[in-house]
PDB file of C-alpha atoms in Angstrom:
ATOM      1  CA  ASP A   1      92.362 107.411 110.591  1.00 54.00           C
ATOM      2  CA  ALA A   2      92.066 108.063 106.899  1.00 61.00           C
ATOM      3  CA  LYS A   3      90.226 105.254 105.146  1.00 87.00           C
ATOM      4  CA  THR A   4      90.239 103.905 101.612  1.00 92.00           C
ATOM      5  CA  THR A   5      87.401 102.587  99.469  1.00 94.00           C
ATOM      6  CA  GLN A   6      87.909 100.080  96.671  1.00 96.00           C
ATOM      7  CA  PRO A   7      85.556  98.033  94.486  1.00 97.00           C
ATOM      8  CA  ASN A   8      85.138  94.491  95.757  1.00 95.00           C
ATOM      9  CA  SER A   9      86.073  92.866  92.480  1.00 96.00           C
ATOM     10  CA  MET A  10      87.163  93.565  88.923  1.00 97.00           C
ATOM     11  CA  GLU A  11      87.757  91.485  85.839  1.00 97.00           C
ATOM     12  CA  SER A  12      90.253  91.910  83.065  1.00 96.00           C
ATOM     13  CA  ASN A  13      91.337  90.089  79.959  1.00 96.00           C
ATOM     14  CA  GLU A  14      94.880  88.849  79.668  1.00 96.00           C
ATOM     15  CA  GLU A  15      97.321  91.303  78.052  1.00 95.00           C
ATOM     16  CA  GLU A  16      94.915  94.221  78.445  1.00 96.00           C
ATOM     17  CA  PRO A  17      95.499  97.194  80.766  1.00 96.00           C
ATOM     18  CA  VAL A  18      93.780  97.228  84.144  1.00 97.00           C
ATOM     19  CA  HIS A  19      92.885 100.317  86.140  1.00 98.00           C
ATOM     20  CA  LEU A  20      92.207  99.647  89.815  1.00 98.00           C
ATOM     21  CA  PRO A  21      90.644 102.650  91.578  1.00 97.00           C
ATOM     22  CA  CYS A  22      90.925 103.720  95.188  1.00 97.00           C
ATOM     23  CA  ASN A  23      89.127 106.559  96.945  1.00 96.00           C
ATOM     24  CA  HIS A  24      90.707 108.216  99.974  1.00 93.00           C
ATOM     25  CA  SER A  25      88.788 111.440 100.435  1.00 93.00           C
ATOM     26  CA  THR A  26      90.032 112.030 104.012  1.00 90.00           C
ATOM     27  CA  ILE A  27      93.712 111.695 103.151  1.00 90.00           C
ATOM     28  CA  SER A  28      95.999 114.067 105.012  1.00 86.00           C
ATOM     29  CA  GLY A  29      98.794 116.050 103.473  1.00 86.00           C
ATOM     30  CA  THR A  30     101.483 113.753 104.853  1.00 84.00           C
ATOM     31  CA  ASP A  31      99.862 110.431 103.960  1.00 87.00           C
ATOM     32  CA  TYR A  32     101.542 108.277 101.356  1.00 89.00           C
ATOM     33  CA  ILE A  33      99.390 106.040  99.159  1.00 91.00           C
ATOM     34  CA  HIS A  34     100.648 102.462  99.156  1.00 92.00           C
ATOM     35  CA  TRP A  35      99.475  99.504  97.109  1.00 95.00           C
ATOM     36  CA  TYR A  36      99.999  95.880  98.013  1.00 96.00           C
ATOM     37  CA  ARG A  37      98.725  92.727  96.429  1.00 96.00           C
ATOM     38  CA  GLN A  38      98.152  89.242  97.743  1.00 95.00           C
ATOM     39  CA  LEU A  39      98.470  86.323  95.390  1.00 93.00           C
ATOM     40  CA  PRO A  40      96.608  83.134  96.301  1.00 87.00           C
ATOM     41  CA  SER A  41      98.150  81.307  99.264  1.00 85.00           C
ATOM     42  CA  GLN A  42     100.878  83.934  99.716  1.00 90.00           C
ATOM     43  CA  GLY A  43     101.606  86.864 101.956  1.00 93.00           C
ATOM     44  CA  PRO A  44     100.928  90.363 100.644  1.00 94.00           C
ATOM     45  CA  GLU A  45     103.634  91.951  98.538  1.00 95.00           C
ATOM     46  CA  TYR A  46     104.446  95.587  97.945  1.00 93.00           C
ATOM     47  CA  VAL A  47     103.498  96.980  94.553  1.00 96.00           C
ATOM     48  CA  ILE A  48     104.051 100.733  94.530  1.00 94.00           C
ATOM     49  CA  HIS A  49     103.601 103.902  96.560  1.00 92.00           C
ATOM     50  CA  GLY A  50     103.450 107.638  95.997  1.00 92.00           C
ATOM     51  CA  LEU A  51     102.708 110.976  97.597  1.00 91.00           C
ATOM     52  CA  THR A  52     101.632 113.492  94.968  1.00 93.00           C
ATOM     53  CA  SER A  53     103.228 112.715  91.640  1.00 91.00           C
ATOM     54  CA  ASN A  54     102.492 109.745  89.431  1.00 93.00           C
ATOM     55  CA  VAL A  55     104.917 106.883  89.923  1.00 94.00           C
ATOM     56  CA  ASN A  56     106.139 104.058  87.730  1.00 95.00           C
ATOM     57  CA  ASN A  57     108.032 100.904  88.538  1.00 92.00           C
ATOM     58  CA  ARG A  58     108.574  97.541  86.920  1.00 91.00           C
ATOM     59  CA  MET A  59     105.309  96.171  88.296  1.00 90.00           C
ATOM     60  CA  ALA A  60     102.827  98.982  87.782  1.00 96.00           C
ATOM     61  CA  SER A  61     102.061 102.675  87.582  1.00 97.00           C
ATOM     62  CA  LEU A  62     100.299 104.786  90.172  1.00 97.00           C
ATOM     63  CA  ALA A  63      98.234 107.734  89.058  1.00 98.00           C
ATOM     64  CA  ILE A  64      97.308 110.164  91.837  1.00 97.00           C
ATOM     65  CA  ALA A  65      94.531 112.707  91.409  1.00 96.00           C
ATOM     66  CA  GLU A  66      95.494 116.337  91.715  1.00 95.00           C
ATOM     67  CA  ASP A  67      93.437 116.737  94.908  1.00 95.00           C
ATOM     68  CA  ARG A  68      94.858 113.413  96.180  1.00 95.00           C
ATOM     69  CA  LYS A  69      91.394 112.164  97.094  1.00 95.00           C
ATOM     70  CA  SER A  70      91.724 109.225  94.754  1.00 96.00           C
ATOM     71  CA  SER A  71      94.340 107.159  92.996  1.00 97.00           C
ATOM     72  CA  THR A  72      94.508 104.453  90.354  1.00 97.00           C
ATOM     73  CA  LEU A  73      96.836 101.500  90.128  1.00 98.00           C
ATOM     74  CA  ILE A  74      97.554 100.672  86.508  1.00 98.00           C
ATOM     75  CA  LEU A  75      98.741  97.294  85.334  1.00 97.00           C
ATOM     76  CA  HIS A  76      99.751  97.933  81.745  1.00 94.00           C
ATOM     77  CA  ARG A  77      99.353  94.382  80.469  1.00 95.00           C
ATOM     78  CA  ALA A  78      97.584  92.025  82.817  1.00 96.00           C
ATOM     79  CA  THR A  79      98.841  88.478  82.986  1.00 96.00           C
ATOM     80  CA  LEU A  80      97.265  85.465  84.636  1.00 96.00           C
ATOM     81  CA  ARG A  81      99.841  85.856  87.386  1.00 94.00           C
ATOM     82  CA  ASP A  82      98.390  89.267  88.247  1.00 96.00           C
ATOM     83  CA  ALA A  83      95.198  87.664  89.559  1.00 96.00           C
ATOM     84  CA  ALA A  84      95.233  88.692  93.207  1.00 96.00           C
ATOM     85  CA  VAL A  85      93.606  90.865  95.825  1.00 95.00           C
ATOM     86  CA  TYR A  86      94.904  94.436  95.536  1.00 97.00           C
ATOM     87  CA  TYR A  87      94.974  96.642  98.601  1.00 96.00           C
ATOM     88  CA  CYS A  88      95.227 100.417  98.705  1.00 95.00           C
ATOM     89  CA  ILE A  89      96.327 101.772 102.095  1.00 91.00           C
ATOM     90  CA  LEU A  90      97.462 105.084 103.494  1.00 88.00           C
ATOM     91  CA  ARG A  91     100.610 105.426 105.555  1.00 83.00           C
ATOM     92  CA  GLY A  92     101.591 108.619 107.288  1.00 76.00           C
ATOM     93  CA  TYR A  93     103.738 110.055 110.015  1.00 68.00           C
ATOM     94  CA  ASN A  94     100.928 109.575 112.510  1.00 63.00           C
ATOM     95  CA  ASN A  95     100.067 106.048 111.438  1.00 64.00           C
ATOM     96  CA  ASN A  96     102.182 103.505 113.223  1.00 63.00           C
ATOM     97  CA  ASP A  97     100.075 100.637 112.058  1.00 72.00           C
ATOM     98  CA  MET A  98      99.281  99.386 108.578  1.00 79.00           C
ATOM     99  CA  ARG A  99      95.623  98.464 108.281  1.00 83.00           C
ATOM    100  CA  PHE A 100      94.206  96.760 105.236  1.00 88.00           C
ATOM    101  CA  GLY A 101      90.676  97.042 103.944  1.00 87.00           C
ATOM    102  CA  ALA A 102      88.895  94.378 101.944  1.00 89.00           C
ATOM    103  CA  GLY A 103      90.791  95.221  98.756  1.00 94.00           C
ATOM    104  CA  THR A 104      89.825  94.510  95.150  1.00 96.00           C
ATOM    105  CA  ARG A 105      89.869  90.953  93.905  1.00 95.00           C
ATOM    106  CA  LEU A 106      91.194  91.034  90.336  1.00 97.00           C
ATOM    107  CA  THR A 107      90.316  88.173  88.033  1.00 97.00           C
ATOM    108  CA  VAL A 108      92.273  87.871  84.787  1.00 97.00           C
ATOM    109  CA  LYS A 109      90.653  85.902  82.007  1.00 96.00           C
ATOM    110  CA  PRO A 110      92.742  84.201  79.331  1.00 94.00           C
TER     111      PRO A 110
ATOM    112  CA  ASP B   1     111.743  85.524  98.991  1.00 85.00           C
ATOM    113  CA  SER B   2     110.822  88.568 101.078  1.00 86.00           C
ATOM    114  CA  GLY B   3     113.496  87.965 103.688  1.00 93.00           C
ATOM    115  CA  VAL B   4     110.910  87.622 106.462  1.00 97.00           C
ATOM    116  CA  THR B   5     110.875  84.156 107.991  1.00 97.00           C
ATOM    117  CA  GLN B   6     107.923  82.711 109.837  1.00 98.00           C
ATOM    118  CA  THR B   7     107.923  79.422 111.694  1.00 97.00           C
ATOM    119  CA  PRO B   8     106.281  77.028 111.784  1.00 97.00           C
ATOM    120  CA  LYS B   9     104.563  77.022 108.394  1.00 97.00           C
ATOM    121  CA  HIS B  10     101.750  74.829 109.635  1.00 97.00           C
ATOM    122  CA  LEU B  11     100.443  74.140 113.107  1.00 97.00           C
ATOM    123  CA  ILE B  12      97.607  71.918 114.227  1.00 98.00           C
ATOM    124  CA  THR B  13      96.545  72.028 117.835  1.00 98.00           C
ATOM    125  CA  ALA B  14      93.570  71.360 120.051  1.00 98.00           C
ATOM    126  CA  THR B  15      91.155  73.808 121.609  1.00 98.00           C
ATOM    127  CA  GLY B  16      92.343  75.221 124.900  1.00 98.00           C
ATOM    128  CA  GLN B  17      96.004  74.873 124.020  1.00 98.00           C
ATOM    129  CA  ARG B  18      98.676  77.541 123.701  1.00 98.00           C
ATOM    130  CA  VAL B  19     100.995  78.091 120.740  1.00 98.00           C
ATOM    131  CA  THR B  20     103.832  80.424 119.843  1.00 98.00           C
ATOM    132  CA  LEU B  21     104.408  81.744 116.352  1.00 98.00           C
ATOM    133  CA  ARG B  22     107.813  83.106 115.481  1.00 98.00           C
ATOM    134  CA  CYS B  23     108.870  85.820 113.045  1.00 98.00           C
ATOM    135  CA  SER B  24     112.355  86.840 111.986  1.00 98.00           C
ATOM    136  CA  PRO B  25     112.299  90.206 110.211  1.00 96.00           C
ATOM    137  CA  ARG B  26     114.426  91.190 107.263  1.00 95.00           C
ATOM    138  CA  SER B  27     117.955  92.116 108.139  1.00 93.00           C
ATOM    139  CA  GLY B  28     118.004  95.759 109.195  1.00 89.00           C
ATOM    140  CA  ASP B  29     114.258  96.081 109.721  1.00 92.00           C
ATOM    141  CA  LEU B  30     113.329  97.333 113.175  1.00 91.00           C
ATOM    142  CA  SER B  31     109.555  97.201 112.960  1.00 91.00           C
ATOM    143  CA  VAL B  32     107.407  94.077 113.028  1.00 94.00           C
ATOM    144  CA  TYR B  33     103.688  93.775 112.361  1.00 94.00           C
ATOM    145  CA  TRP B  34     101.367  90.835 113.024  1.00 96.00           C
ATOM    146  CA  TYR B  35      98.188  90.070 111.097  1.00 96.00           C
ATOM    147  CA  GLN B  36      95.460  87.462 111.250  1.00 96.00           C
ATOM    148  CA  GLN B  37      93.685  86.368 108.089  1.00 95.00           C
ATOM    149  CA  SER B  38      90.719  84.089 108.294  1.00 91.00           C
ATOM    150  CA  LEU B  39      88.430  83.230 105.407  1.00 81.00           C
ATOM    151  CA  ASP B  40      85.699  85.685 106.250  1.00 66.00           C
ATOM    152  CA  GLN B  41      87.689  88.486 107.887  1.00 71.00           C
ATOM    153  CA  GLY B  42      90.414  89.588 105.514  1.00 83.00           C
ATOM    154  CA  LEU B  43      93.733  90.866 106.836  1.00 90.00           C
ATOM    155  CA  GLN B  44      93.214  91.992 110.420  1.00 92.00           C
ATOM    156  CA  PHE B  45      95.981  94.052 111.996  1.00 92.00           C
ATOM    157  CA  LEU B  46      96.889  92.717 115.417  1.00 95.00           C
ATOM    158  CA  ILE B  47      99.916  94.546 116.783  1.00 94.00           C
ATOM    159  CA  GLN B  48     103.110  96.351 115.843  1.00 92.00           C
ATOM    160  CA  TYR B  49     106.507  96.593 117.508  1.00 93.00           C
ATOM    161  CA  TYR B  50     109.429  98.854 116.848  1.00 90.00           C
ATOM    162  CA  ASN B  51     112.854  98.066 118.262  1.00 92.00           C
ATOM    163  CA  GLY B  52     111.365  96.082 121.115  1.00 94.00           C
ATOM    164  CA  GLU B  53     108.565  98.453 122.026  1.00 93.00           C
ATOM    165  CA  GLU B  54     104.878  98.125 121.249  1.00 93.00           C
ATOM    166  CA  ARG B  55     103.876 100.917 118.874  1.00 89.00           C
ATOM    167  CA  ALA B  56     100.333 100.165 117.804  1.00 88.00           C
ATOM    168  CA  LYS B  57      97.626  97.737 118.759  1.00 91.00           C
ATOM    169  CA  GLY B  58      94.760  96.595 116.583  1.00 91.00           C
ATOM    170  CA  ASN B  59      92.076  93.996 117.074  1.00 85.00           C
ATOM    171  CA  ILE B  60      94.163  91.708 119.219  1.00 94.00           C
ATOM    172  CA  LEU B  61      92.332  89.524 121.703  1.00 95.00           C
ATOM    173  CA  GLU B  62      93.351  89.460 125.350  1.00 96.00           C
ATOM    174  CA  ARG B  63      94.213  85.769 124.912  1.00 97.00           C
ATOM    175  CA  PHE B  64      96.883  86.823 122.432  1.00 97.00           C
ATOM    176  CA  SER B  65     100.144  88.524 123.264  1.00 97.00           C
ATOM    177  CA  ALA B  66     103.311  89.388 121.444  1.00 97.00           C
ATOM    178  CA  GLN B  67     106.789  90.653 122.063  1.00 97.00           C
ATOM    179  CA  GLN B  68     109.863  91.689 120.141  1.00 97.00           C
ATOM    180  CA  PHE B  69     113.206  90.546 121.459  1.00 97.00           C
ATOM    181  CA  PRO B  70     116.565  92.366 121.488  1.00 96.00           C
ATOM    182  CA  ASP B  71     117.640  90.475 118.365  1.00 95.00           C
ATOM    183  CA  LEU B  72     114.462  91.898 116.762  1.00 96.00           C
ATOM    184  CA  HIS B  73     112.698  88.629 116.193  1.00 97.00           C
ATOM    185  CA  SER B  74     109.116  88.583 117.387  1.00 98.00           C
ATOM    186  CA  GLU B  75     106.787  86.000 118.841  1.00 98.00           C
ATOM    187  CA  LEU B  76     103.014  85.913 118.857  1.00 98.00           C
ATOM    188  CA  ASN B  77     101.545  83.858 121.682  1.00 98.00           C
ATOM    189  CA  LEU B  78      98.020  82.532 121.331  1.00 98.00           C
ATOM    190  CA  SER B  79      96.442  80.908 124.376  1.00 97.00           C
ATOM    191  CA  SER B  80      93.159  79.210 125.301  1.00 98.00           C
ATOM    192  CA  LEU B  81      92.742  78.526 121.621  1.00 98.00           C
ATOM    193  CA  GLU B  82      89.278  78.330 120.111  1.00 97.00           C
ATOM    194  CA  LEU B  83      88.107  76.917 116.801  1.00 96.00           C
ATOM    195  CA  GLY B  84      87.646  80.463 115.531  1.00 94.00           C
ATOM    196  CA  ASP B  85      91.341  81.189 115.956  1.00 96.00           C
ATOM    197  CA  SER B  86      92.071  78.959 112.988  1.00 96.00           C
ATOM    198  CA  ALA B  87      93.592  81.296 110.427  1.00 96.00           C
ATOM    199  CA  LEU B  88      96.698  82.364 108.580  1.00 96.00           C
ATOM    200  CA  TYR B  89      98.948  84.528 110.710  1.00 98.00           C
ATOM    201  CA  PHE B  90     101.271  86.851 108.836  1.00 97.00           C
ATOM    202  CA  CYS B  91     104.235  88.795 110.034  1.00 97.00           C
ATOM    203  CA  ALA B  92     105.624  91.794 108.199  1.00 95.00           C
ATOM    204  CA  SER B  93     108.663  93.963 108.760  1.00 94.00           C
ATOM    205  CA  SER B  94     109.806  97.399 107.709  1.00 89.00           C
ATOM    206  CA  VAL B  95     112.741  99.647 108.439  1.00 84.00           C
ATOM    207  CA  VAL B  96     110.834 102.215 110.457  1.00 72.00           C
ATOM    208  CA  PRO B  97     107.411 102.131 112.120  1.00 59.00           C
ATOM    209  CA  GLN B  98     105.732 104.860 110.142  1.00 59.00           C
ATOM    210  CA  GLY B  99     107.267 103.700 106.928  1.00 53.00           C
ATOM    211  CA  VAL B 100     105.909 106.605 104.980  1.00 59.00           C
ATOM    212  CA  SER B 101     108.240 106.084 102.108  1.00 63.00           C
ATOM    213  CA  THR B 102     109.358 102.554 102.724  1.00 74.00           C
ATOM    214  CA  GLU B 103     107.658  99.321 101.977  1.00 85.00           C
ATOM    215  CA  ALA B 104     106.798  96.478 104.306  1.00 89.00           C
ATOM    216  CA  PHE B 105     107.776  92.900 103.570  1.00 93.00           C
ATOM    217  CA  PHE B 106     105.569  89.979 104.493  1.00 96.00           C
ATOM    218  CA  GLY B 107     106.408  86.451 105.431  1.00 97.00           C
ATOM    219  CA  GLN B 108     104.659  83.434 103.965  1.00 95.00           C
ATOM    220  CA  GLY B 109     102.534  83.025 107.045  1.00 97.00           C
ATOM    221  CA  THR B 110     101.783  80.357 109.604  1.00 97.00           C
ATOM    222  CA  ARG B 111      98.626  78.378 109.030  1.00 97.00           C
ATOM    223  CA  LEU B 112      97.060  77.559 112.382  1.00 97.00           C
ATOM    224  CA  THR B 113      94.363  74.932 112.589  1.00 97.00           C
ATOM    225  CA  VAL B 114      92.564  74.472 115.893  1.00 97.00           C
ATOM    226  CA  VAL B 115      90.669  71.203 116.186  1.00 97.00           C
TER     227      VAL B 115
END
């Protein structure tokens, strides 16, 4: 199964942009890149996903490298509420399950 | 509110006992996933069902079992409980099992404490 690699932790200042990287060098052509986040004491929640092109939604933007071996989740203006563990996972036609790695713990400082 | 309902929210039981955790997926979702999250292990995938059939199995112990019923709700049965089974158990649902272009929705979890 294709795996992802993320930094264990990152820090950001409130109202500044945050770029959360994810490496997935063994990604297959049919794998979608999904991002979830888990706020303290809550279940994970969907953030964004994409295949090849960059994607934007109300929560974040997803920038996907041209070779698709890496991607970056962009929070344009971090708020204290964005402090969470962010998970990058791959989902494809051959992946029935949805396995999470350790994720990146984002701390937002006021 | 994700639309995924897990009951009970909290459960305290003794070692050696058996418990059943229940998950009601979002309306229209056919696939259900179960996860265990303990302090030092992160989110561990246990098992996945699609329309009543098991589709994928992760690190699920033999003491644990699950099923998905015709009304699509799912139950996770944990037996011969040990102290180490204390954890948050999450259920998630999605429309289809592969979910390549669809998101999964998570419940708020059941916190199991084994004493």
